[in-house]
Coordinates of C-alpha atoms in Angstrom, one line a residue:
M1 CA -57.3 -1.2 -48.2
T2 CA -53.9 -3.8 -47.4
E3 CA -50.9 -2.5 -46.1
Q4 CA -49.2 -3.9 -49.8
T5 CA -51.6 -1.6 -51.3
A6 CA -51.3 1.2 -48.3
A7 CA -46.9 0.8 -49.6
R8 CA -47.7 0.7 -53.8
I9 CA -49.9 3.8 -53.4
A10 CA -47.4 5.6 -51.3
S11 CA -44.8 4.8 -53.7
E12 CA -46.8 5.8 -56.6
F13 CA -46.8 9.4 -55.1
F14 CA -43.3 9.3 -54.0
L15 CA -44.0 8.7 -50.3
G16 CA -42.4 5.6 -49.9
D17 CA -40.4 7.3 -47.2
E18 CA -42.8 8.4 -45.3
P19 CA -43.7 5.8 -42.3
G20 CA -47.1 7.1 -41.9
A21 CA -47.6 6.8 -45.9
L22 CA -47.0 3.0 -45.5
V23 CA -50.2 2.3 -43.0
S24 CA -53.7 2.7 -44.3
A25 CA -55.4 3.6 -41.4
S26 CA -53.3 6.6 -40.7
R27 CA -54.2 10.5 -41.3
L28 CA -51.4 10.4 -44.3
G29 CA -52.7 6.9 -45.8
A30 CA -56.4 7.6 -45.9
I31 CA -55.3 11.0 -48.0
L32 CA -53.0 9.3 -50.4
A33 CA -56.3 6.7 -50.9
R34 CA -58.8 9.4 -51.8
I35 CA -56.3 10.9 -54.0
H36 CA -55.4 7.9 -55.6
T37 CA -59.3 7.2 -56.5
G38 CA -59.6 10.8 -57.3
Q39 CA -61.8 12.1 -54.2
P40 CA -61.6 15.3 -52.8
L41 CA -60.3 15.9 -49.6
S42 CA -61.4 18.1 -47.0
D43 CA -60.1 21.6 -45.4
L44 CA -58.8 19.6 -42.8
Q45 CA -56.7 17.0 -44.9
E46 CA -55.4 20.1 -47.0
N47 CA -54.1 21.5 -44.1
F48 CA -52.6 18.4 -43.0
L49 CA -50.7 18.8 -46.2
E50 CA -49.9 22.1 -45.9
D51 CA -48.9 22.0 -42.4
R52 CA -46.3 18.6 -43.0
G53 CA -44.8 20.4 -46.0
Y54 CA -46.5 18.3 -48.7
H55 CA -46.9 20.7 -51.5
A56 CA -46.5 18.7 -54.2
L57 CA -49.3 16.1 -53.3
L58 CA -51.3 19.2 -52.2
G59 CA -51.0 21.2 -55.6
L60 CA -52.1 17.6 -56.9
A61 CA -55.1 17.2 -55.2
R62 CA -56.3 20.6 -55.9
G63 CA -55.6 20.4 -59.9
G64 CA -52.6 22.5 -59.8
L65 CA -49.8 20.3 -60.6
D66 CA -50.3 17.7 -63.2
R67 CA -48.7 14.5 -63.1
A68 CA -45.8 15.0 -64.8
A69 CA -45.1 18.1 -63.0
F70 CA -46.1 16.8 -59.9
G71 CA -43.5 14.0 -60.0
V72 CA -41.2 16.8 -61.1
V73 CA -42.0 18.3 -57.4
A74 CA -42.5 15.2 -55.6
I75 CA -39.6 14.2 -56.2
A76 CA -37.2 17.1 -55.2
E77 CA -39.6 16.7 -51.8
Q78 CA -38.5 13.6 -51.2
A79 CA -34.8 14.2 -51.8
A80 CA -35.4 17.5 -49.5
R81 CA -36.8 15.3 -46.7
Q82 CA -34.1 12.5 -47.0
T83 CA -31.5 15.7 -47.1
E84 CA -33.4 17.0 -43.7
R85 CA -33.5 13.5 -42.4
A86 CA -29.7 12.1 -43.0
A87 CA -29.1 15.7 -41.5
E88 CA -31.2 15.0 -38.4
K89 CA -29.8 11.5 -37.9
S90 CA -25.9 13.2 -38.0
A91 CA -26.9 15.5 -35.6
L92 CA -28.6 13.3 -33.7
A93 CA -25.3 11.1 -33.7
H94 CA -23.2 13.7 -32.8
R95 CA -25.2 14.5 -30.1
I96 CA -25.1 11.6 -29.3
E97 CA -21.4 11.3 -29.4
D98 CA -21.4 14.4 -27.3
E99 CA -23.8 13.5 -25.2
A100 CA -21.5 9.7 -24.5
R101 CA -17.9 11.8 -24.4
L102 CA -19.6 14.4 -21.2
R103 CA -20.7 11.5 -19.9
Q104 CA -17.5 9.5 -20.1
A105 CA -15.4 12.7 -19.3
K106 CA -17.3 13.0 -16.1
T107 CA -16.2 9.4 -15.1
D108 CA -13.0 10.1 -16.4
R109 CA -13.0 13.2 -13.6
N110 CA -15.0 11.0 -10.9
N111 CA -12.3 8.0 -11.5
A112 CA -9.5 10.6 -11.1
K113 CA -10.6 11.7 -8.4
F114 CA -11.0 8.1 -6.8
F115 CA -7.9 6.7 -7.4
A116 CA -6.4 10.0 -6.5
A117 CA -7.7 9.6 -3.2
A118 CA -6.9 6.1 -3.2
E119 CA -3.5 6.8 -3.8
R120 CA -3.3 9.3 -1.2
K121 CA -4.4 6.5 1.3
R122 CA -2.0 3.7 -0.1
A123 CA 0.4 6.1 0.2
K124 CA -0.4 7.3 3.7
R125 CA -0.9 3.8 4.9
K126 CA 2.5 2.4 2.8
L127 CA 4.5 4.4 5.6
F128 CA 2.5 2.3 8.3
D129 CA 3.0 -1.3 6.4
D130 CA 7.0 -0.8 6.0
F131 CA 7.0 -0.4 9.3
D132 CA 4.4 -3.6 10.1
M133 CA 2.2 -1.4 11.9
G134 CA -0.9 -2.7 12.1
Y135 CA -4.5 -0.2 12.7
V136 CA -3.0 2.7 14.8
E137 CA -5.6 4.1 17.2
H138 CA -6.9 7.6 15.9
E139 CA -5.6 9.3 19.1
D140 CA -1.8 7.8 18.7
F141 CA -2.3 8.6 14.8
A142 CA -0.5 11.9 14.6
R143 CA 2.1 11.1 17.1
V144 CA 2.8 7.7 15.6
R145 CA 2.9 8.8 11.8
Q146 CA 5.7 12.3 13.7
I147 CA 7.6 9.4 14.5
L148 CA 7.7 7.1 11.5
L149 CA 8.3 10.7 9.1
Q150 CA 11.3 11.2 11.2
V151 CA 12.9 7.6 11.5
V152 CA 11.8 7.5 7.6
G153 CA 14.5 10.8 7.6
G154 CA 16.9 9.9 9.5
T155 CA 16.4 11.3 12.7
A156 CA 16.0 9.3 15.7
I157 CA 13.4 8.7 18.2
S158 CA 13.4 11.0 20.9
R159 CA 13.2 9.9 24.6
D160 CA 10.2 11.4 25.4
N161 CA 8.9 9.0 22.3
L162 CA 10.6 6.3 23.4
T163 CA 9.6 6.4 26.4
W164 CA 5.9 6.3 25.4
L165 CA 6.5 3.2 23.1
A166 CA 7.8 1.3 25.6
A167 CA 4.4 2.2 28.0
A168 CA 1.2 3.3 26.3
G169 CA 2.5 2.8 22.7
R170 CA 4.2 -0.8 23.0
E171 CA 1.8 -1.7 20.5
Y172 CA 3.5 0.3 17.9
W173 CA 7.3 -0.5 18.7
T174 CA 7.7 -3.1 15.8
D175 CA 10.7 -5.0 15.0
P176 CA 11.0 -2.8 11.7
L177 CA 10.8 0.8 13.7
R178 CA 13.3 -0.6 16.6
R179 CA 16.0 -1.8 13.4
A180 CA 15.1 1.6 11.9
H181 CA 16.2 4.0 15.4
H182 CA 18.9 1.6 16.5
R183 CA 20.5 2.2 12.4
I184 CA 20.4 5.4 12.8
L185 CA 22.3 5.5 16.1
A186 CA 24.8 2.9 14.6
Q187 CA 25.2 5.0 11.8
E188 CA 25.8 8.3 13.5
L189 CA 28.1 6.3 16.3
T190 CA 30.0 5.3 13.5
Q191 CA 30.5 8.5 11.8
E192 CA 32.0 9.4 14.9
W193 CA 34.4 6.9 15.5
R194 CA 36.1 7.2 11.6
K195 CA 36.3 11.0 12.5
T196 CA 37.7 10.6 15.9
G197 CA 39.0 7.4 16.1
D198 CA 37.5 7.4 19.4
P199 CA 37.5 3.1 20.4
W200 CA 34.6 4.1 22.5
K201 CA 31.9 4.9 20.0
A202 CA 33.6 1.5 17.6
V203 CA 32.2 -0.2 21.3
N204 CA 29.2 1.8 20.7
A205 CA 28.0 1.6 17.3
C206 CA 28.7 -2.4 17.1
A207 CA 26.2 -2.2 20.1
Q208 CA 23.9 -0.4 18.0
W209 CA 24.2 -2.7 15.2
R210 CA 23.7 -5.5 16.8
K211 CA 20.4 -4.0 17.9
A212 CA 19.9 -3.0 14.5
D213 CA 19.7 -7.3 13.7
E214 CA 22.9 -5.9 11.6
P215 CA 25.9 -7.7 13.5
A216 CA 28.3 -8.0 10.2
E217 CA 28.4 -4.1 10.1
G218 CA 29.1 -3.4 13.9
L219 CA 31.7 -6.5 14.0
E220 CA 33.7 -4.4 11.3
I221 CA 34.2 -1.7 13.0
T222 CA 35.3 -3.3 16.3
Q223 CA 37.6 -5.6 13.9
S224 CA 39.4 -2.5 13.0
A225 CA 39.1 -0.8 16.7
L226 CA 41.0 -4.2 17.9
K227 CA 44.5 -3.4 15.6
R228 CA 45.1 -0.6 17.8
G229 CA 46.4 0.1 20.6
T230 CA 44.4 -0.1 23.8
S231 CA 44.0 -0.1 27.3
P232 CA 42.9 -3.8 28.8
K233 CA 39.9 -2.3 29.9
L234 CA 38.6 -0.9 26.4
R235 CA 39.9 -4.2 24.6
S236 CA 38.0 -6.5 26.5
A237 CA 34.9 -3.8 26.3
L238 CA 35.7 -4.9 22.3
L239 CA 36.0 -8.3 22.4
T240 CA 33.0 -8.6 24.4
T241 CA 31.1 -6.6 21.9
S242 CA 32.6 -8.5 18.7
G243 CA 32.1 -11.5 20.9
G244 CA 28.2 -10.4 21.1
A245 CA 28.3 -9.9 17.4
F246 CA 29.5 -12.9 16.5
R247 CA 26.7 -14.8 18.9
D248 CA 24.6 -13.3 16.6
M249 CA 25.9 -14.8 13.6
R250 CA 25.9 -18.2 15.0
Q251 CA 29.8 -18.0 15.5
F252 CA 29.9 -20.0 18.7
D253 CA 33.7 -20.6 18.0
D254 CA 34.9 -16.9 18.0
A255 CA 31.8 -15.8 20.4
V256 CA 33.5 -18.3 23.1
R257 CA 36.9 -17.1 22.2
N258 CA 36.2 -13.1 22.1
G259 CA 34.7 -13.7 25.3
T260 CA 37.4 -16.2 27.2
E261 CA 40.0 -13.5 26.2
A262 CA 37.8 -10.1 27.9
H263 CA 37.6 -12.0 31.1
G264 CA 41.3 -12.2 31.3
L265 CA 41.4 -9.1 30.5
T266 CA 38.6 -7.7 33.1
P267 CA 38.1 -10.3 35.4
D268 CA 35.8 -8.5 37.6
D269 CA 33.9 -7.2 35.1
F270 CA 30.2 -9.1 35.1
R271 CA 29.8 -8.2 31.1
P272 CA 32.3 -11.3 29.8
C273 CA 30.5 -13.3 32.1
T274 CA 26.8 -12.7 30.5
L275 CA 28.4 -13.2 27.1
L276 CA 29.5 -16.6 28.0
G277 CA 26.8 -17.6 29.7
A278 CA 24.3 -17.0 26.7
V279 CA 26.8 -18.1 24.2
H280 CA 27.1 -21.5 26.1
I281 CA 23.7 -22.2 26.5
E282 CA 23.2 -21.8 22.9
M283 CA 25.6 -24.2 22.3
G284 CA 24.0 -27.0 24.9
D285 CA 26.5 -26.7 27.6
Y286 CA 23.7 -25.7 29.8
A287 CA 25.9 -26.1 33.1
E288 CA 28.9 -24.4 31.4
G289 CA 26.1 -21.7 30.6
A290 CA 24.7 -21.5 34.1
A291 CA 27.7 -21.5 36.0
W292 CA 29.1 -18.3 34.0
Y293 CA 25.8 -16.7 34.9
D294 CA 26.9 -17.3 38.4
K295 CA 30.1 -15.6 38.0
A296 CA 28.1 -12.7 36.1
E297 CA 26.0 -12.2 39.1
A298 CA 28.6 -12.4 41.7
R299 CA 30.2 -9.7 39.7
G300 CA 27.6 -7.0 39.7
A301 CA 25.1 -8.2 37.2
G302 CA 21.5 -7.9 38.9
R303 CA 19.2 -11.1 38.4
D304 CA 16.8 -9.0 36.6
L305 CA 19.0 -8.6 33.5
I306 CA 20.3 -12.2 33.2
D307 CA 16.7 -13.2 33.9
R308 CA 15.9 -11.1 30.9
E309 CA 18.8 -12.4 28.6
I310 CA 17.2 -16.1 29.2
R311 CA 14.0 -15.2 28.5
A312 CA 15.6 -13.5 25.1
I313 CA 17.1 -17.1 24.4
L314 CA 14.1 -18.8 25.5
A315 CA 12.2 -16.8 23.2
A316 CA 14.4 -17.5 20.0
A317 CA 14.8 -21.2 20.5
K318 CA 12.9 -23.5 18.6
P319 CA 10.0 -25.0 20.8
E320 CA 11.8 -28.4 21.4
D321 CA 14.9 -26.3 21.7
R322 CA 12.8 -23.8 24.5
N323 CA 11.7 -27.0 26.3
T324 CA 15.1 -28.7 27.0
I325 CA 16.7 -25.5 27.8
R326 CA 13.9 -24.8 30.1
A327 CA 14.3 -28.7 32.0
A328 CA 18.3 -28.5 31.9
L329 CA 18.2 -24.8 34.0
K330 CA 15.4 -26.1 36.5
T331 CA 17.7 -29.1 36.6
L332 CA 21.0 -27.5 37.8
D333 CA 18.7 -24.9 40.1
P334 CA 15.1 -25.4 40.4
M335 CA 14.8 -22.6 43.0
R336 CA 17.1 -20.3 40.9
F337 CA 14.6 -21.1 37.5
E338 CA 11.4 -22.4 38.4
T339 CA 10.1 -19.1 37.3
I340 CA 12.5 -18.6 34.1

């Protein structure tokens, strides 16, 4: 019997919805073929129909139902099967959806944990990134983090930590950290200057603003302090630190004017001399700059201090200017500037 014949017989007995009925070699297909040809069923075949719920077909095979009654019962059974299958299909779809939701919920929880951990790590790392910190050694991590948190909170770095940063922790003494530390000190001194009117607070505040790379802030304070009556020594100090701020801003003419006046007020003080030495070298007048540094050394400025200033000038200069400055200084005094 062909499969086409099997399908036709299955439809005749209202079992076209049953996959087994469409295959002639299946148990159900063989049973249908026997009933179709009027052959009796074995006990095993009848038990099979009973177990599978094909009661109409069983009744027809046993002679308990005629064709008309069989059709009514078989159609009802077919409808019941289809309803049951639809319910099973719907339940399966819901179960699949529920399982998918559970998997997605689990994935979402895992993702949330991952992203939360990543965010915590990113936030933790941001503190260091904000200060241009690279890798921090494990044994230094807690100390460096505490320093950064204090600075972010507006507290200047303690003396002990500054000492550590200058020695064992010098790789953590980044420019952003330096600026932030000196900005805090500058703000504190600025508040004290405004509160007390003490001009020395203005001098120190300007020095800290310069170290914070914000010379304009310091210059505003010293210019205000210079308008008040001051002693020659104090005025010289204000002019010198103002001249340094002008120098930072590359307003060299103003820096020279301030330094010259300060030197006239306190001719024995080396500080105006070092200012003028630095400014003249940065202006390209190397002989005049070296002469002012000689005057500073004669007035008590240590050679180490002067060497550090010259090295700082060289470090900040463009490569081509750096070589020009170094060569010019060696021409003026080969022994003095050989190692600069």
